[in-house]
Amino acid sequence: MTLRRSRLIAGAAVVAVAGAVTGGAIARADASNPVARAAAGGVSLSPATVEHTTRRGDVGRITIRNTTSHTLRVTVKVRPWRQARDTGDVSANLRGDLSPYVAAGRPRFNLRPGSRRVTVRVRRTPPGGSLYAGIEVFGKPLHAKARNGIVARYRVIGRLRLNPVHRRPKLRIGKVDVKRYKRGKVLILAVRNIGNTLDRVGGSTSITGPARRRSPIAAMTPVPGQVVYLVAGGVDGLRHGRYRAHFTITQGGRRHHASRSFSL
Amino acid sequence: MRASRVRAILLGATLALAPPAAARAQDPADGGTQVGGSVPSYLELILSKPGTAFTTFPKARIYSTRFEAMVTATDAPTLLTLADGDATAGARLGHRASGSRRLPLPLEASAGQAAFRRLNSATDPLLARWNDAVTRRKATVRLRQKVRRRVSGAYHKVVLVTLSPATP
């Protein structure tokens, strides 16, 4: 009887250990899954946004990680943004280089599988007292051979926001136009950010003429120096004729008024 | 004996069903204590190797290959674009080359079910856009090369896969 009891307890213990091991294995499988999928390898950047008040010297550090099995030739450059006027989307302007103002402490290095921290350093105060740009991290595998005719290279772009010590939100309101977007004909207003802040620009429109219409303006974030087209509502269904649009534009707590005429 | 046997079975079953201590979920603490944290913003781009042979073009037909891009981004929206890594302008832009020779038609790219876009355009073809934070989100990048007549030689192309935020 003692023997049978001990066998039962031993069996129960085996089942228990098996359960524990299975549970552990499941937990490990969940945890290791991303690692297994990452076997293809890549490049990561953290933090993806470096934000600081403008001052000379070090303003932040980024960590660049190489998860490929090759050594990468990494180049870090600060590029100005190029902004699409209709969507407001930004992309790094690869023909521009802001290295006279801000640069990586070590702009070029070989990175074995692993990570490296790079300092972002302001060399000279940018004009206007602020700078909004992309931190381009370009990874080129050393000794990479074309695999099936294609050589892939990595480019990961982070954000650099050097906010001004003295904020000066300012806008230049440009021409009005009617453009055809996917959703139909819309009234657009061109605005240029001539200040030094990265404030959202929005507001409302009131159209008067053969017909009347009020509509809000979808907010966009123009980069200092760039022009965006604010969409001041649809004009489909309005009768033909001469109209006057009254705009109320807000930017960083400031309000601007403008009137423009247009024809349909 | 029967009672002890039942006890032993119950003990075994309890131990077997009990998850490991590390995997056991803890009850949320109440009483006003907020548990939270922050993580630094993060961008990651992982690329797989192209799958099929895409070097020689012995017949007049459309050749294609694909590779996977996996993206992690904490700051939305995020854009995935593809550009020519060999040339930024001129006749070579977007065209595959073998030494001084180049294919007459440019390489085309798309992601998912989107239409193919030529790599010789002034703006880099947008492959994908994510409006939320994503973790290891996969995008299948398809490359297509149209060939009108047989060409000899092995043709290569450096492609630059870019992951960038859409907002400044």
XYZ file of C-alpha atoms in Angstrom:
432
model
C 0.000 0.000 0.000
C 2.827 2.337 0.843
C 4.429 1.458 -2.452
C 1.216 2.139 -4.387
C 0.737 5.487 -2.605
C 4.258 6.588 -3.374
C 3.743 5.596 -7.021
C 0.618 7.689 -7.179
C 2.344 10.691 -5.630
C 5.274 10.257 -7.958
C 2.899 10.094 -10.941
C 1.127 13.200 -9.781
C 4.435 14.965 -9.335
C 5.509 13.976 -12.874
C 2.233 15.324 -14.267
C 2.727 18.487 -12.253
C 6.290 18.970 -13.482
C 5.161 18.245 -17.030
C 2.441 20.852 -16.691
C 4.869 23.362 -15.318
C 7.363 22.643 -18.072
C 4.661 22.873 -20.719
C 3.456 26.164 -19.284
C 6.979 27.454 -19.231
C 7.550 26.268 -22.754
C 4.442 28.073 -23.928
C 5.547 31.239 -22.179
C 9.020 30.929 -23.681
C 7.606 30.260 -27.138
C 5.558 33.444 -26.914
C 8.543 35.411 -25.748
C 10.960 34.028 -28.315
C 8.642 34.344 -31.285
C 9.631 37.914 -32.146
C 13.300 36.978 -31.879
C 12.803 34.112 -34.305
C 10.996 36.394 -36.707
C 13.706 38.992 -36.342
C 16.209 36.564 -37.791
C 15.985 38.432 -41.102
C 17.540 41.406 -39.355
C 17.215 45.121 -39.479
C 17.959 48.493 -37.995
C 16.226 50.234 -35.127
C 16.377 53.728 -33.704
C 15.445 54.761 -30.190
C 14.259 57.300 -29.239
C 12.703 58.044 -32.595
C 12.073 61.634 -31.523
C 14.732 63.840 -29.945
C 13.200 67.010 -28.510
C 15.007 69.758 -26.665
C 15.098 73.512 -26.316
C 17.684 74.945 -28.702
C 21.094 75.431 -27.146
C 24.627 74.740 -28.218
C 26.095 71.414 -27.190
C 24.613 67.970 -26.682
C 20.842 67.878 -26.916
C 20.188 64.155 -26.870
C 21.387 60.664 -27.563
C 19.996 58.052 -29.888
C 20.596 54.324 -29.795
C 21.067 52.591 -33.134
C 20.720 48.827 -33.096
C 21.859 46.417 -35.784
C 19.931 43.148 -35.631
C 21.314 41.766 -38.885
C 24.076 39.184 -38.950
C 26.350 41.543 -40.921
C 28.399 44.553 -39.989
C 26.687 47.715 -41.170
C 28.336 50.922 -42.326
C 26.111 53.433 -40.570
C 25.842 57.083 -41.561
C 23.891 59.523 -39.381
C 22.913 62.878 -40.871
C 20.418 65.563 -40.010
C 18.273 66.464 -43.014
C 15.720 69.242 -43.465
C 12.095 68.238 -43.906
C 10.361 68.527 -47.235
C 6.631 68.882 -46.725
C 3.866 67.843 -49.122
C 1.588 70.847 -49.488
C -1.669 68.927 -49.837
C -1.241 66.231 -47.177
C 1.262 67.908 -44.857
C 3.306 64.688 -44.778
C 7.027 65.216 -44.355
C 9.965 63.378 -45.846
C 13.655 63.964 -45.393
C 15.184 66.116 -48.116
C 18.244 64.077 -48.968
C 19.822 66.935 -50.903
C 19.909 69.080 -47.803
C 22.349 68.707 -44.951
C 22.044 70.594 -41.681
C 25.458 69.581 -40.390
C 26.624 73.222 -40.008
C 23.962 73.589 -37.306
C 23.465 70.148 -35.839
C 25.238 66.852 -36.349
C 25.822 63.476 -34.827
C 28.820 63.239 -32.496
C 30.107 60.376 -34.640
C 28.424 60.653 -38.058
C 29.980 57.547 -39.659
C 30.966 54.219 -38.124
C 30.865 50.468 -38.586
C 28.277 48.738 -36.443
C 28.582 45.045 -35.742
C 25.449 43.161 -34.644
C 24.539 45.024 -31.486
C 23.866 48.626 -30.614
C 25.623 51.946 -30.303
C 24.687 55.280 -28.777
C 25.230 58.428 -30.781
C 25.119 61.966 -29.420
C 23.192 64.698 -31.234
C 25.128 67.927 -30.948
C 24.120 71.507 -31.836
C 27.136 73.292 -33.338
C 25.591 76.629 -34.121
C 22.253 78.184 -33.185
C 19.988 77.806 -36.219
C 18.405 80.898 -37.777
C 15.077 81.652 -36.153
C 16.157 79.918 -32.976
C 14.493 76.597 -33.768
C 15.112 73.617 -35.999
C 12.807 70.783 -37.044
C 14.480 68.092 -39.066
C 14.891 64.400 -39.716
C 17.695 62.285 -38.266
C 18.648 59.982 -41.113
C 20.209 56.672 -40.090
C 21.488 54.923 -43.195
C 22.677 51.335 -42.864
C 24.698 49.720 -45.623
C 25.735 46.086 -45.138
C 29.478 45.777 -45.596
C 30.527 43.218 -48.198
C 26.893 42.614 -49.113
C 26.358 40.525 -52.199
C 23.341 40.953 -54.423
C 20.881 38.301 -53.436
C 18.695 37.435 -56.418
C 19.727 40.664 -58.073
C 18.568 42.935 -55.267
C 20.674 44.611 -52.574
C 18.502 46.115 -49.853
C 19.735 48.974 -47.696
C 18.129 50.442 -44.626
C 17.149 54.002 -43.955
C 15.349 54.845 -40.741
C 14.472 58.469 -40.118
C 13.819 59.869 -36.675
C 12.646 63.335 -35.688
C 14.674 66.180 -34.250
C 12.753 68.990 -32.617
C 14.816 71.878 -31.325
C 12.198 74.198 -29.890
C 12.911 77.931 -29.675
C 13.723 79.677 -26.428
C 11.522 82.593 -27.542
C 8.408 81.414 -29.387
C 7.302 83.503 -32.375
C 4.292 81.903 -34.079
C 3.682 83.680 -37.379
C 1.897 82.892 -40.649
C 1.787 84.311 -44.141
C -1.588 83.701 -45.723
C -1.399 83.166 -49.455
C -3.777 82.549 -52.333
C -7.030 80.676 -52.371
C -7.817 78.062 -54.997
C -10.301 75.346 -55.848
C -8.747 71.935 -56.321
C -10.117 68.508 -57.048
C -9.300 66.040 -54.300
C -10.442 62.434 -53.992
C -13.502 63.516 -52.034
C -14.492 66.152 -54.608
C -13.801 69.845 -55.228
C -12.426 71.666 -52.201
C -11.432 75.210 -51.399
C -7.819 75.451 -50.336
C -5.817 78.239 -48.763
C -2.037 78.336 -48.990
C -0.264 79.330 -45.763
C 3.432 79.573 -45.047
C 4.794 79.172 -41.547
C 7.167 82.125 -41.180
C 7.444 81.735 -37.419
C 9.752 79.487 -35.469
C 7.263 77.098 -33.893
C 5.681 73.811 -34.823
C 2.093 74.699 -33.958
C -0.978 73.221 -35.530
C -2.797 75.577 -37.877
C -6.569 75.303 -38.176
C -9.667 77.473 -38.066
C -12.910 78.013 -39.935
C -14.231 79.451 -43.203
C -17.344 81.360 -44.119
C -18.234 81.543 -47.816
C -20.612 84.209 -49.095
C -21.923 84.849 -52.611
C -24.618 83.173 -54.707
C -24.759 80.612 -51.870
C -23.483 80.551 -48.269
C -21.515 77.908 -46.432
C -19.536 77.622 -43.199
C -16.999 74.885 -42.623
C -14.122 74.090 -40.298
C -10.551 73.953 -41.565
C -8.766 70.646 -41.018
C -5.690 71.389 -38.905
C -2.215 70.824 -40.310
C 1.270 71.324 -38.903
C 3.450 73.356 -41.274
C 7.170 73.171 -40.664
C 8.782 76.639 -40.284
C 9.522 77.926 -43.768
C 7.175 75.507 -45.539
C 3.848 76.031 -47.310
C 0.798 73.831 -46.789
C -2.666 73.924 -48.320
C -5.358 74.197 -45.681
C -8.558 72.521 -46.832
C -11.368 74.970 -46.146
C -14.259 72.661 -46.952
C -15.917 71.198 -50.026
C -17.511 73.375 -52.683
C -19.377 70.655 -54.558
C -23.011 71.608 -55.023
C -22.418 75.381 -54.845
C -23.894 77.413 -57.705
C -21.561 78.971 -60.260
C -20.568 82.536 -59.591
C -18.193 84.821 -57.703
C -17.705 84.054 -54.006
C -15.874 85.631 -51.097
C -14.318 83.450 -48.415
C -13.579 84.794 -44.933
C -10.962 82.768 -43.084
C -10.241 82.663 -39.370
C -6.929 80.904 -38.858
C -5.510 79.919 -35.477
C -1.885 79.097 -34.781
C -0.352 78.635 -31.341
C -2.970 80.768 -29.595
C -2.819 83.539 -32.200
C -5.713 84.298 -34.514
C -5.406 85.594 -38.087
C -8.181 86.863 -40.365
C -8.159 86.969 -44.155
C -10.627 87.331 -47.018
C -10.155 86.023 -50.521
C -12.351 85.922 -53.632
C -12.782 82.957 -55.915
C -14.995 81.829 -58.783
C -16.784 78.589 -59.425
C -6.588 3.789 1.166
C -9.219 4.948 -1.272
C -9.335 8.353 0.434
C -5.578 8.753 0.278
C -5.576 7.719 -3.390
C -8.222 10.319 -4.212
C -6.227 12.942 -2.289
C -3.077 12.091 -4.213
C -4.870 12.319 -7.576
C -6.444 15.634 -6.618
C -3.063 16.978 -5.468
C -1.460 15.892 -8.743
C -4.228 17.400 -10.822
C -4.027 20.668 -8.883
C -0.280 20.872 -9.330
C -0.548 19.995 -13.014
C -3.195 22.591 -13.732
C -1.435 25.307 -11.776
C 0.563 27.511 -14.191
C 4.169 28.356 -13.395
C 4.586 31.168 -10.919
C 6.101 33.510 -13.504
C 3.268 33.044 -15.952
C 0.515 33.471 -13.349
C -1.477 36.617 -13.826
C -1.617 38.922 -10.834
C -4.845 40.541 -9.783
C -4.835 44.230 -10.516
C -4.063 46.297 -7.446
C -6.844 48.602 -6.344
C -7.067 51.325 -3.772
C -6.038 54.243 -5.936
C -2.540 53.186 -6.970
C -1.996 53.781 -10.663
C 0.577 51.554 -12.254
C 2.053 52.807 -15.498
C 5.165 53.815 -17.288
C 6.585 55.238 -20.428
C 8.850 53.885 -23.096
C 11.030 55.895 -25.461
C 9.757 56.314 -28.999
C 11.031 53.599 -31.273
C 11.418 52.860 -34.975
C 12.535 49.545 -36.379
C 12.830 48.231 -39.912
C 13.490 44.563 -40.607
C 13.956 43.238 -44.117
C 14.001 39.671 -45.378
C 15.931 38.439 -48.371
C 14.250 38.471 -51.793
C 12.754 35.079 -52.518
C 13.155 34.206 -56.165
C 15.823 34.618 -58.794
C 15.651 38.102 -60.253
C 18.992 38.523 -61.980
C 18.798 37.237 -65.540
C 16.067 37.826 -68.069
C 16.262 35.206 -70.838
C 12.723 35.745 -72.160
C 10.425 38.641 -72.970
C 8.008 38.560 -70.045
C 7.305 40.114 -66.654
C 9.633 38.944 -63.886
C 8.839 39.467 -60.242
C 10.149 38.838 -56.776
C 9.164 39.850 -53.273
C 10.575 40.425 -49.836
C 9.108 41.167 -46.447
C 9.494 44.386 -44.499
C 8.568 44.317 -40.815
C 7.969 47.611 -39.104
C 7.739 48.702 -35.491
C 6.809 52.328 -34.843
C 5.527 53.989 -31.704
C 4.839 57.402 -33.248
C 2.111 57.357 -35.866
C 1.656 57.959 -38.746
C 4.579 56.143 -40.331
C 5.534 55.797 -43.989
C 7.399 53.031 -45.772
C 8.943 54.065 -49.080
C 11.317 52.528 -51.590
C 13.946 54.376 -53.583
C 16.724 53.634 -56.001
C 19.931 53.250 -54.026
C 22.224 53.484 -57.063
C 21.186 56.800 -58.584
C 19.263 59.856 -57.461
C 18.722 61.344 -60.930
C 19.521 60.785 -64.573
C 19.014 57.925 -67.004
C 20.098 55.252 -64.529
C 17.466 56.191 -61.991
C 15.153 53.237 -61.416
C 16.761 51.071 -64.100
C 18.609 47.855 -63.369
C 22.139 47.793 -64.671
C 24.822 45.327 -65.598
C 28.044 47.241 -65.959
C 27.386 50.005 -68.464
C 24.264 48.327 -69.841
C 20.874 49.012 -68.378
C 17.401 47.612 -68.904
C 15.178 49.919 -70.951
C 12.185 49.646 -68.620
C 12.439 50.713 -64.967
C 11.968 48.491 -61.960
C 8.515 48.741 -60.408
C 7.486 48.236 -56.799
C 4.350 47.909 -54.733
C 3.277 46.667 -51.340
C 0.323 44.416 -50.688
C -2.354 44.719 -53.345
C -1.514 48.313 -54.310
C -0.685 49.213 -57.906
C 2.929 49.037 -59.049
C 4.861 52.298 -59.208
C 7.996 52.998 -61.184
C 11.235 53.624 -59.380
C 12.367 56.252 -61.898
C 9.809 58.833 -60.738
C 10.812 62.073 -59.050
C 9.152 61.057 -55.771
C 9.902 57.822 -53.993
C 7.044 55.322 -54.328
C 5.040 55.110 -51.110
C 4.616 51.463 -50.220
C 2.643 51.602 -47.000
C 1.293 54.014 -44.432
C 0.308 53.147 -40.881
C -1.835 55.606 -38.963
C -1.432 53.822 -35.608
C 1.472 52.504 -33.608
C 2.527 49.152 -35.062
C 4.616 46.256 -33.783
C 6.366 44.002 -36.247
C 3.744 44.818 -38.860
C 4.521 42.982 -42.047
C 4.399 44.505 -45.519
C 5.158 42.379 -48.538
C 7.153 44.412 -51.027
C 6.705 43.187 -54.579
C 9.216 44.063 -57.281
C 8.425 43.725 -60.956
C 10.620 43.989 -64.018
C 9.056 44.083 -67.475
C 11.329 42.782 -70.231
C 10.382 43.311 -73.872
C 13.090 41.147 -75.419
C 15.759 38.736 -74.286
C 18.728 40.364 -72.572
C 22.018 38.807 -71.586
C 23.998 39.373 -68.434
C 23.210 39.557 -64.735
C 21.426 42.712 -63.635
C 21.421 44.140 -60.142
C 19.822 46.984 -58.279
C 20.411 48.556 -54.893
C 17.096 49.471 -53.298
C 16.779 51.793 -50.356
C 13.920 50.957 -48.019
C 12.996 53.963 -45.893
C 10.934 54.085 -42.730
C 10.048 57.585 -41.627
C 7.448 59.481 -39.654
C 4.825 61.402 -41.644
C 4.622 64.312 -39.223
C 7.400 66.640 -38.163
